[in-house]
XYZ file of C-alpha atoms in Angstrom:
735
model
C 329.772 55.414 18.026
C 333.267 55.694 16.531
C 334.678 56.057 19.818
C 333.634 52.439 20.978
C 336.386 50.188 21.412
C 334.544 47.774 18.984
C 335.166 50.429 16.271
C 338.650 50.895 16.480
C 340.759 50.195 13.353
C 343.935 50.709 14.766
C 346.632 47.887 15.551
C 346.226 46.953 19.168
C 349.257 44.853 19.626
C 352.036 47.196 18.821
C 354.572 46.758 21.839
C 356.615 49.503 22.898
C 360.066 49.777 21.095
C 362.566 48.695 23.956
C 365.233 51.284 24.794
C 367.832 51.379 27.455
C 366.833 52.173 30.804
C 368.264 55.062 32.701
C 371.162 53.664 34.567
C 372.722 52.375 30.957
C 375.417 54.755 29.046
C 374.897 55.471 25.574
C 377.752 55.234 23.352
C 378.085 56.395 19.807
C 379.601 53.970 17.610
C 381.829 54.759 14.305
C 379.142 55.702 11.514
C 376.473 56.816 13.665
C 374.530 59.868 14.044
C 375.808 62.645 15.998
C 374.459 62.729 19.751
C 371.734 65.268 19.221
C 369.968 63.122 16.299
C 370.026 59.962 18.187
C 368.378 61.521 20.963
C 365.776 63.366 18.458
C 364.904 59.844 17.380
C 365.069 57.690 20.454
C 364.883 60.341 23.253
C 361.268 59.674 23.923
C 361.860 56.056 24.453
C 364.515 56.709 27.018
C 361.938 56.892 29.684
C 359.799 53.683 28.659
C 361.740 51.506 30.409
C 362.783 53.505 33.434
C 361.684 50.742 35.707
C 363.092 47.970 33.834
C 366.619 47.574 35.551
C 364.207 46.464 38.660
C 362.882 43.843 36.168
C 365.926 42.567 34.684
C 367.875 42.189 37.972
C 365.048 40.157 39.441
C 364.737 38.125 36.170
C 364.908 34.172 35.715
C 368.505 33.260 35.518
C 368.525 31.491 32.298
C 370.695 28.787 31.579
C 371.834 26.949 28.167
C 370.442 23.517 27.627
C 371.809 21.431 24.984
C 369.140 19.289 23.476
C 369.740 16.892 20.537
C 367.666 17.403 17.553
C 367.705 13.966 15.571
C 367.108 14.507 11.920
C 368.418 13.475 8.736
C 367.583 16.351 6.663
C 367.330 19.318 9.079
C 369.261 22.430 7.577
C 369.133 24.683 10.521
C 372.056 25.847 12.110
C 370.619 27.248 15.434
C 373.792 27.945 17.404
C 374.345 31.222 15.091
C 370.805 32.016 13.820
C 367.037 30.583 13.776
C 366.129 30.147 10.267
C 362.609 32.131 9.057
C 360.905 30.182 6.592
C 359.287 32.785 4.082
C 355.772 32.487 3.879
C 355.001 32.480 0.078
C 354.922 30.240 -2.328
C 358.493 28.814 -3.669
C 359.075 29.414 -8.144
C 361.812 26.987 -7.480
C 364.542 29.352 -8.359
C 367.753 28.738 -6.550
C 368.896 32.033 -6.707
C 368.548 34.723 -3.752
C 364.970 35.995 -4.370
C 364.811 39.789 -4.008
C 361.638 41.717 -4.157
C 361.601 45.933 -4.650
C 358.136 46.038 -4.503
C 357.489 48.169 -1.081
C 361.125 48.177 -0.137
C 360.701 44.564 1.173
C 363.001 42.153 0.850
C 363.999 38.621 1.439
C 366.770 36.253 1.198
C 366.929 32.712 0.642
C 370.764 31.921 2.720
C 369.843 34.624 5.143
C 366.027 34.863 6.183
C 364.919 38.408 6.863
C 365.101 39.266 10.770
C 361.857 39.019 12.537
C 360.870 39.984 16.374
C 361.891 37.262 18.754
C 364.649 35.958 16.900
C 367.454 35.121 19.655
C 371.390 34.541 19.570
C 374.106 33.683 22.006
C 376.163 37.029 21.733
C 376.195 40.308 20.320
C 378.598 38.857 17.683
C 376.418 36.304 16.384
C 373.792 38.869 15.911
C 375.459 41.531 14.427
C 377.246 38.870 11.823
C 373.916 37.568 10.935
C 372.431 40.580 10.179
C 375.559 41.921 8.012
C 375.631 38.481 6.505
C 371.723 39.213 5.629
C 372.305 42.450 4.118
C 375.421 41.608 2.421
C 373.408 38.903 0.373
C 370.575 41.469 -0.609
C 372.999 44.092 -1.335
C 373.004 46.959 1.207
C 375.556 47.539 4.293
C 374.945 48.175 8.214
C 376.241 50.400 10.829
C 375.682 50.449 14.526
C 373.484 53.290 14.934
C 373.732 53.047 18.914
C 374.520 51.090 21.491
C 374.080 51.249 25.429
C 375.995 49.512 28.137
C 375.636 49.522 32.182
C 377.285 52.418 33.843
C 380.453 52.183 35.194
C 380.756 49.195 33.065
C 381.831 47.934 29.641
C 379.004 45.305 29.204
C 376.915 46.213 26.387
C 373.174 45.907 27.140
C 371.580 46.758 23.820
C 372.072 48.097 20.310
C 370.353 49.376 17.489
C 371.743 47.977 14.063
C 370.721 50.355 11.032
C 371.163 50.395 7.098
C 373.634 52.526 5.822
C 371.637 54.587 3.977
C 369.618 55.918 7.494
C 369.520 59.454 8.390
C 370.869 62.149 5.993
C 374.139 64.471 6.165
C 374.886 66.851 8.597
C 374.975 70.334 8.201
C 379.094 70.132 8.239
C 378.956 66.699 6.012
C 376.715 68.474 3.821
C 379.652 71.100 2.633
C 381.908 68.161 1.934
C 382.785 66.593 -1.644
C 381.830 62.921 -0.499
C 378.927 61.856 -2.787
C 375.449 62.012 -0.621
C 374.609 58.329 0.012
C 372.127 58.526 2.754
C 368.602 58.302 2.098
C 366.784 58.484 5.238
C 366.344 54.551 5.180
C 364.296 53.099 8.298
C 365.405 49.741 7.721
C 366.825 48.280 11.205
C 366.790 45.823 14.178
C 366.885 46.995 17.755
C 368.626 44.480 19.854
C 368.917 43.567 23.794
C 370.320 41.546 26.254
C 367.697 39.539 27.730
C 369.767 37.113 30.047
C 373.207 36.934 30.713
C 373.964 34.975 27.462
C 370.994 35.836 25.377
C 370.224 38.704 22.899
C 366.966 39.056 21.368
C 365.479 41.298 18.379
C 362.816 43.354 19.872
C 361.827 45.842 17.054
C 362.523 45.110 13.101
C 361.996 47.312 10.002
C 362.652 45.444 6.699
C 361.175 48.330 4.411
C 364.065 50.349 2.458
C 363.431 53.256 0.654
C 366.297 52.785 -1.874
C 367.137 50.182 -4.499
C 370.351 47.747 -3.795
C 373.787 48.348 -5.125
C 375.365 44.726 -4.595
C 378.588 45.830 -5.927
C 378.787 48.947 -3.496
C 377.714 47.118 -0.580
C 380.568 44.668 -1.015
C 382.988 47.496 -0.368
C 381.646 48.681 2.280
C 383.235 48.761 5.875
C 380.902 46.750 7.737
C 381.399 43.695 4.908
C 384.840 44.147 4.668
C 385.845 43.644 8.355
C 383.445 40.613 7.867
C 386.034 37.522 9.099
C 385.631 34.183 7.718
C 384.875 32.406 11.028
C 382.402 34.741 11.828
C 380.838 33.971 8.450
C 380.553 30.607 8.819
C 379.133 30.836 12.104
C 375.632 32.312 10.724
C 375.913 30.324 7.644
C 373.390 27.532 7.493
C 374.932 24.147 6.591
C 373.666 21.046 4.812
C 376.042 18.466 5.667
C 375.679 17.607 9.106
C 372.429 14.885 9.855
C 372.360 15.408 13.505
C 371.910 18.977 15.152
C 372.296 20.142 18.595
C 369.665 23.288 19.104
C 370.076 25.404 22.371
C 366.936 25.719 24.372
C 366.830 27.663 27.504
C 365.382 26.247 30.795
C 365.211 28.073 33.928
C 367.696 27.306 36.655
C 364.915 26.495 39.209
C 363.783 23.666 37.009
C 364.931 20.189 39.060
C 367.724 18.672 38.162
C 366.926 15.067 39.116
C 366.116 12.514 36.645
C 362.344 11.656 34.668
C 363.470 8.217 33.287
C 366.024 7.335 30.917
C 366.092 6.358 27.398
C 369.305 4.230 28.116
C 367.711 2.348 30.812
C 365.089 0.269 31.820
C 362.442 1.978 33.920
C 362.577 -0.205 37.166
C 366.545 0.428 37.049
C 365.835 4.139 38.297
C 367.565 4.859 41.449
C 364.928 4.957 44.330
C 366.632 8.332 45.432
C 365.168 9.941 42.093
C 361.863 11.826 42.710
C 359.245 10.183 40.880
C 357.018 13.143 40.919
C 359.400 15.085 38.791
C 360.225 12.779 35.852
C 357.927 11.984 32.820
C 356.031 9.156 33.994
C 356.603 6.187 31.738
C 355.392 2.588 32.340
C 357.736 -0.620 31.837
C 358.776 -0.894 28.186
C 357.777 2.919 27.247
C 361.183 4.398 26.711
C 361.622 1.460 23.959
C 358.655 2.130 22.840
C 359.528 6.069 22.383
C 363.115 5.312 21.045
C 361.596 2.640 18.393
C 359.090 4.980 17.087
C 361.265 7.794 16.446
C 363.962 5.515 15.100
C 361.185 4.200 12.536
C 359.602 7.524 11.850
C 363.206 8.955 10.897
C 363.675 5.955 8.412
C 360.540 6.931 6.712
C 360.339 10.620 6.664
C 363.814 12.157 6.799
C 362.957 15.794 7.785
C 361.367 13.998 11.226
C 362.355 16.240 14.215
C 362.221 15.450 17.831
C 363.788 16.861 21.004
C 364.741 15.550 24.178
C 365.027 16.821 27.550
C 367.580 15.526 29.686
C 368.674 16.241 33.072
C 372.286 16.205 34.559
C 371.986 12.573 35.163
C 370.331 11.791 31.616
C 367.066 10.895 32.784
C 364.228 11.941 30.677
C 362.062 14.765 31.475
C 360.232 15.807 28.078
C 359.785 14.918 24.713
C 358.923 16.941 21.577
C 358.143 15.800 18.021
C 357.038 17.294 14.258
C 357.383 16.144 11.039
C 358.410 18.423 8.010
C 354.662 18.217 6.691
C 353.795 20.351 10.103
C 356.562 22.422 9.731
C 355.538 23.662 6.151
C 352.140 23.953 7.179
C 352.519 26.138 9.881
C 353.790 28.890 7.029
C 350.210 28.648 5.495
C 348.017 27.972 8.825
C 350.320 29.504 11.646
C 348.530 32.687 12.195
C 346.258 30.754 14.708
C 347.539 27.953 17.141
C 345.544 25.758 19.787
C 347.483 24.161 22.513
C 345.519 21.073 23.441
C 346.530 20.199 27.119
C 343.620 17.975 27.667
C 345.635 14.663 28.365
C 347.983 16.502 30.855
C 345.336 18.618 32.783
C 343.296 15.534 33.159
C 345.535 13.326 34.200
C 345.503 10.706 31.058
C 347.408 7.709 31.058
C 349.970 9.647 28.719
C 350.711 13.049 29.219
C 350.332 14.281 25.663
C 350.389 17.926 24.645
C 349.083 18.824 20.821
C 349.789 22.072 18.863
C 346.607 22.355 16.767
C 346.081 24.402 13.672
C 342.980 24.925 11.387
C 343.428 24.436 7.449
C 341.930 25.884 4.346
C 338.786 23.573 4.817
C 338.289 24.595 8.602
C 339.603 21.384 9.512
C 342.375 20.561 12.427
C 345.559 19.882 11.681
C 348.692 18.832 13.920
C 351.423 21.064 14.228
C 353.638 19.303 16.633
C 353.389 17.067 19.736
C 355.063 16.695 23.234
C 354.908 14.509 26.330
C 355.908 16.550 29.558
C 356.852 15.415 32.873
C 354.147 17.782 34.815
C 352.206 20.820 33.924
C 354.943 23.349 35.636
C 356.011 26.745 34.108
C 359.513 25.154 33.670
C 358.407 22.075 31.611
C 355.834 24.496 29.500
C 358.943 26.970 28.715
C 360.905 24.344 27.614
C 358.189 22.738 25.117
C 357.092 26.164 23.751
C 360.671 27.321 22.886
C 361.487 23.261 21.399
C 358.453 24.139 19.252
C 359.051 27.712 18.366
C 362.714 27.020 17.435
C 361.591 24.200 15.139
C 359.076 26.824 13.371
C 361.966 29.063 12.855
C 361.217 31.526 15.837
C 358.115 32.821 14.371
C 355.361 33.089 16.949
C 351.756 32.634 15.881
C 349.463 35.647 15.936
C 346.639 34.344 18.289
C 347.396 31.421 20.771
C 344.691 29.396 22.505
C 344.625 27.307 25.456
C 342.859 26.218 28.567
C 342.892 28.219 31.854
C 346.468 27.358 33.764
C 348.369 29.546 35.399
C 351.684 27.969 34.925
C 351.244 27.980 30.892
C 349.743 31.482 31.001
C 353.135 32.431 32.337
C 355.260 30.410 30.168
C 353.314 31.757 27.204
C 354.065 35.227 28.233
C 357.901 34.284 28.319
C 357.959 32.823 24.995
C 355.433 34.331 22.971
C 355.329 37.990 24.259
C 353.718 39.567 21.383
C 351.038 36.741 20.717
C 347.387 37.325 21.754
C 346.851 34.535 24.291
C 343.121 33.361 24.624
C 341.461 31.022 26.814
C 339.250 28.467 25.372
C 335.548 30.083 26.017
C 334.055 26.393 26.273
C 336.680 25.528 28.728
C 336.111 28.682 30.815
C 332.236 27.977 30.656
C 332.384 24.635 32.071
C 334.613 25.033 34.672
C 332.459 28.135 35.558
C 329.623 25.798 35.889
C 331.696 23.152 38.174
C 332.406 25.647 40.410
C 329.288 27.273 41.229
C 327.615 24.327 42.926
C 323.592 24.248 43.281
C 323.970 27.293 40.577
C 324.754 25.138 37.787
C 321.237 23.094 37.708
C 319.643 26.541 37.450
C 317.783 27.094 33.693
C 317.198 30.751 34.993
C 321.029 31.295 35.918
C 322.126 29.425 32.723
C 320.081 31.721 30.537
C 321.390 34.815 31.989
C 324.978 33.618 31.969
C 324.509 32.431 28.592
C 323.065 36.014 27.225
C 326.061 38.028 29.041
C 329.005 36.189 27.324
C 327.516 35.128 24.244
C 324.463 37.663 23.222
C 326.272 41.141 24.158
C 327.928 43.252 21.493
C 329.802 45.917 23.619
C 331.922 46.108 26.504
C 329.413 48.113 28.904
C 326.547 45.422 28.029
C 328.644 42.889 29.450
C 329.933 44.508 32.556
C 326.304 45.696 33.297
C 325.259 41.968 32.615
C 327.862 40.273 34.850
C 326.969 42.747 37.514
C 323.455 42.074 37.458
C 323.839 38.425 37.144
C 326.455 39.105 40.401
C 323.836 40.653 42.186
C 320.848 38.236 41.553
C 322.469 35.344 42.707
C 324.412 36.559 45.765
C 328.007 35.790 44.044
C 329.654 38.998 44.785
C 331.848 37.034 47.429
C 332.509 34.165 45.309
C 336.594 34.414 44.877
C 336.969 31.818 42.065
C 334.157 34.003 40.088
C 336.276 36.902 40.519
C 339.124 35.810 39.656
C 337.766 34.515 36.312
C 336.070 38.181 35.876
C 339.623 39.855 36.236
C 340.846 37.599 33.624
C 337.742 38.245 31.169
C 339.711 39.966 28.362
C 341.422 36.546 27.611
C 337.924 34.829 27.243
C 335.114 36.620 27.038
C 334.234 37.404 23.196
C 333.204 41.202 23.578
C 336.688 41.821 24.772
C 338.442 39.984 21.350
C 337.123 41.614 18.669
C 340.475 42.590 17.524
C 341.747 39.109 17.776
C 341.992 36.497 14.667
C 340.689 33.202 15.521
C 340.481 31.900 11.616
C 337.170 30.677 12.510
C 338.966 28.074 15.323
C 336.305 29.129 17.744
C 332.528 29.707 17.429
C 331.598 32.116 19.413
C 327.854 31.715 18.802
C 328.106 28.712 21.419
C 331.289 28.612 22.777
C 332.899 25.291 20.855
C 336.419 25.325 19.966
C 338.197 23.245 16.843
C 341.454 22.741 19.229
C 341.491 19.139 19.321
C 343.294 16.859 16.943
C 343.007 13.203 18.789
C 340.079 14.084 20.610
C 338.390 10.553 19.552
C 341.490 8.870 19.373
C 342.996 9.418 22.533
C 341.224 8.399 25.887
C 341.959 8.367 29.871
C 343.386 4.735 29.616
C 344.905 4.865 26.365
C 348.285 3.259 26.487
C 351.907 4.904 25.016
C 352.287 1.710 23.102
C 348.677 1.727 21.922
C 348.993 5.754 20.721
C 352.034 5.437 18.720
C 350.963 2.128 17.347
C 348.124 3.950 15.842
C 349.688 7.480 15.587
C 350.814 7.189 11.942
C 347.705 5.841 10.441
C 345.458 8.672 12.367
C 347.850 11.430 10.777
C 347.485 9.700 7.133
C 344.142 9.413 7.673
C 343.781 13.276 8.236
C 345.744 14.568 5.276
C 343.930 12.122 3.065
C 340.566 13.887 4.118
C 342.589 17.169 3.331
C 343.582 15.768 -0.242
C 340.005 14.673 -1.009
C 338.859 17.918 0.244
C 340.944 19.589 -2.170
C 339.939 17.727 -5.492
C 336.475 18.208 -4.545
C 336.881 21.874 -4.082
C 338.654 21.872 -7.177
C 336.753 19.727 -9.371
C 333.079 20.873 -7.949
C 330.823 23.838 -8.305
C 328.822 24.426 -4.907
C 324.955 24.804 -5.445
C 324.252 28.427 -5.166
C 321.275 29.405 -2.916
C 320.597 33.057 -3.712
C 321.148 35.701 -6.916
C 323.707 37.508 -4.611
C 326.971 38.476 -6.385
C 328.968 38.091 -3.522
C 328.034 34.171 -3.418
C 328.744 33.817 -6.621
C 332.255 35.689 -6.405
C 333.259 33.503 -3.335
C 332.011 30.360 -4.602
C 334.848 30.525 -7.430
C 337.222 31.108 -4.974
C 336.841 29.499 -1.375
C 337.245 25.833 -0.741
C 333.717 24.341 -0.087
C 333.735 24.205 3.594
C 334.727 27.651 4.090
C 332.045 28.734 1.601
C 329.184 26.917 2.829
C 330.071 28.814 6.457
C 330.132 32.307 4.250
C 327.075 31.354 2.218
C 324.860 30.799 5.731
C 325.472 34.546 6.131
C 324.248 35.517 2.668
C 321.250 33.651 2.933
C 320.538 35.783 6.078
C 321.457 38.765 4.604
C 317.939 40.334 4.122
C 317.808 42.343 7.291
C 314.863 44.151 8.912
C 316.244 47.954 7.936
C 319.310 49.974 7.314
C 319.920 53.166 8.605
C 322.573 55.894 8.303
C 323.436 57.106 11.921
C 326.899 59.082 11.845
C 328.978 60.581 8.870
C 332.616 61.728 9.141
C 333.952 62.595 5.640
C 333.979 58.886 3.677
C 333.314 57.176 6.949
C 329.816 56.506 7.547
C 328.393 54.435 10.398
C 325.259 52.294 9.862
C 322.573 50.664 11.850
C 321.502 47.333 10.995
C 318.292 46.037 12.415
C 317.627 42.177 12.286
C 315.315 39.635 14.258
C 317.013 37.199 16.590
C 315.150 34.510 15.756
C 313.355 33.851 12.408
C 309.587 34.920 12.653
C 310.140 36.441 15.887
C 309.299 40.060 15.091
C 309.166 41.396 19.003
C 312.947 40.564 19.584
C 315.274 43.082 17.486
C 318.958 42.978 17.478
C 320.808 46.294 16.578
C 324.361 45.863 14.699
C 326.488 48.622 14.032
C 328.608 48.853 10.968
C 331.343 51.275 9.892
C 331.947 51.904 6.059
C 335.138 53.627 4.762
C 334.133 54.235 0.942
C 337.667 55.846 0.419
C 339.684 53.011 1.696
C 337.175 50.551 0.837
C 337.052 49.242 4.470
C 334.155 47.829 6.410
C 333.783 46.684 9.910
C 331.027 45.615 11.680
C 330.384 44.998 15.487
C 329.942 41.714 15.677
C 333.367 41.116 14.326
C 332.839 38.070 12.288
C 335.588 38.923 10.068
C 338.150 38.320 12.875
C 336.168 35.670 14.420
C 335.629 33.486 11.305
C 337.764 35.016 8.689
C 335.327 36.329 6.015
C 332.727 39.160 6.285
C 328.911 39.013 7.997
C 325.699 39.357 6.399
C 325.467 43.062 8.211
C 328.650 43.793 6.142
C 327.277 42.153 3.286
C 324.230 44.511 3.572
C 326.010 47.777 4.034
C 328.114 47.042 0.525
C 324.909 46.050 -1.394
C 323.426 49.151 -0.074
C 326.212 51.306 -1.390
C 326.124 49.266 -4.565
C 329.458 47.425 -4.176
C 329.234 44.934 -6.483
C 332.432 42.628 -5.187
C 333.867 42.165 -1.945
C 336.740 44.123 -1.455
C 339.957 41.998 -2.224
C 341.657 42.319 1.650
C 338.480 40.711 3.049
C 339.326 37.585 0.887
C 341.839 35.680 2.661
C 344.479 33.355 0.752
C 344.193 30.812 3.609
C 340.520 29.787 2.610
C 341.672 30.037 -1.117
C 341.392 26.477 -3.101
C 343.292 28.135 -6.178
C 345.968 29.007 -3.501
C 349.318 26.532 -4.249
C 350.455 24.723 -1.109
C 353.534 22.948 -1.236
C 354.095 21.246 2.254
C 357.657 20.990 1.831
C 359.958 23.146 4.102
C 362.546 24.840 2.915
C 365.387 23.895 4.978
C 368.237 26.223 3.926
C 370.773 26.688 0.810
C 370.279 25.374 -2.143
C 373.975 25.323 -2.567
C 374.958 21.495 -2.753
C 378.429 20.289 -2.299
C 378.489 17.899 -5.485
C 381.292 15.752 -3.835
C 379.522 15.571 -0.735
C 377.312 12.365 -0.678
C 375.560 13.281 2.498
C 373.999 16.046 0.809
C 372.525 14.337 -2.170
C 369.565 12.741 -0.650
C 368.331 15.537 1.446
C 368.747 17.692 -1.947
C 367.062 14.923 -4.188
C 364.390 14.162 -1.560
C 363.052 17.631 -1.423
C 363.070 18.326 -5.071
C 361.369 14.946 -5.494
C 358.299 15.875 -2.817
C 357.963 19.060 -4.500
C 357.103 17.049 -7.683
C 354.651 14.753 -5.237
C 352.885 17.800 -3.923
C 352.422 19.396 -7.281
C 351.356 16.260 -8.631
C 348.265 15.865 -6.020
C 346.869 18.911 -7.375
C 344.506 17.174 -10.147
C 344.564 13.993 -12.209
C 346.249 15.623 -14.678
C 348.996 16.525 -12.726
C 349.237 12.998 -11.540
C 349.918 11.913 -14.699
C 352.133 14.101 -15.739
C 354.312 13.844 -12.349
C 354.344 9.925 -12.719
C 355.408 10.061 -16.232
C 358.269 12.345 -15.237
C 359.233 9.986 -12.559
C 359.273 7.170 -14.763
C 361.287 8.831 -17.145
C 363.835 9.940 -14.906
C 364.058 6.621 -13.393
C 365.031 5.359 -16.824
C 367.715 8.166 -17.613
C 369.213 7.319 -14.227
C 369.385 3.730 -14.713
C 371.100 4.125 -17.923
C 373.776 6.392 -16.200
C 374.296 3.623 -13.783
C 374.505 0.896 -16.730
C 377.597 3.043 -18.050
C 379.576 2.488 -14.541
C 378.801 -1.178 -14.367
């Protein structure tokens, strides 16, 4: 039982740590361990990328493409680094936040490194990590680096905490004080293209306290020159930023349209199939919309992809609310390409998440010239950069080869899954007369939706193929080869946050579903865009108030129901309540025990009143670790425990659901401030450009707090009035 893949409790998405290929020359940098120790640490990894040199040599040549971010308040300086927003609640303290708990630290001016961060050069990466370390109070050194054989070109490096390792036997006899503690904090860098360095592995945990005074005098910080330091420090006095994204050199350089010229004036020599398809006047509509939004929303950001002739290819935009919301709900993101794939009037692509009410939220929009690999790579890099380089845990898309390749390129560690509803719809569309067969539909639905083990799914699929003579159906064979991306039975270790309901295949991935139709024009879309976004946010605010001020009606006497009625928002609690109501199961049987880990078999009726059709569910319970897992994987799919797990907890007299199964993303008492932390709070008081952004961010924090309840609103409003009166008094003195 425990050997079944569905019951594996390990983390399956750990990637192999990148290591130097065999034709790379490893060199020891100053302060690193001796070569024997190095190979003892990394020797097993040297073979992992034995074939990588072929991949590297054949990889696409990526060239920088300067794209303008138009923003009145954006604090990112992406030439030097990507800013990583901390996914935690701000306490209003301007000082650097350092948490010694578990040895994990976070700084505000230099956010902690994450896998996927990219830099323009090795020096940029080193200087960033050095500044981050200095701010927190530790020093760094180069543990190892490697270059190509017969070449001095650096290809990779490991930067570690200065307390890494221990003294050698020779060093142990010296009188120097022991400062090494075997600390494991480090980052591993790799040159992924001719001019781009990527962080491939990160360990943030330190096993020692930070010593700012000692760190200041360390070699790595002493040799930090002022120029390098300024390059990685985020500045706040620049209103318009230039951010470097990357597009493959195979991208067509021909124009797609021009914001500075009328569509009718585009040269006939331009390949119109390769440009953003705009009607007459659409360029002005886009320009007017972005200009208007920037005036009303200072932290609004848009990026434009232009070719060498200055013609428009692709567009991306998002506001500060979406960016801040991603910090709370960025674990699962759906990419809605309905308009693009179905050839709508507007080639719209939307990034959609799900909030604490199970409601779709907008996390960014784009207009694409086409659905090619190049366009998707540009869009995903634009979105990821605005999200400070933090990749989602799960990305859900429709079935598109170009997009699948682009996701592998930009989000290599994310779980890429396909919309099950889209897969099922396309499956029926490609099967001709069989789509009318009720028997075929019943067998297909039972195979896809009702199987709980991999072997059950594969046997059911084989039986279906033989029964209906589909062995030679090429499209169906291709779909089956990608089954791990869409069949629920293969996705039990993927977190979906309730965005996909695998009982019927539906997916809450659309934000503009009832708003944008096939004939909707760009003018009509932008004319109603703000109203729609504001309406959705108004609904979220109303749901917040209702969840805080009301107590849901309980349907049972189960203490789990009472427990979560006090914690979860109304909508999520109602979904969980359905599981509680169905808790009375047919029987519970212990089938296997391995120390504190016990496996139970839960039998329940598939339909109410139907005693003949019984379904079995295996639940594994670890009493020592208070862990529980059901083969139905309801917790990963929906974000709360299923009725089968609740039965086992009740059977073992566990009175409350363990805390790790109560997600903060669903809680109604979790404070969410939709104001992104856009860099340093160190304001140059002599620079008027910085005044507005600083005051605006602080004022918006009061606004967000003021929306919590009527009492909060009253206090916030009174504070604003008092502040305004005080400011006017100051102004009167200078008249």
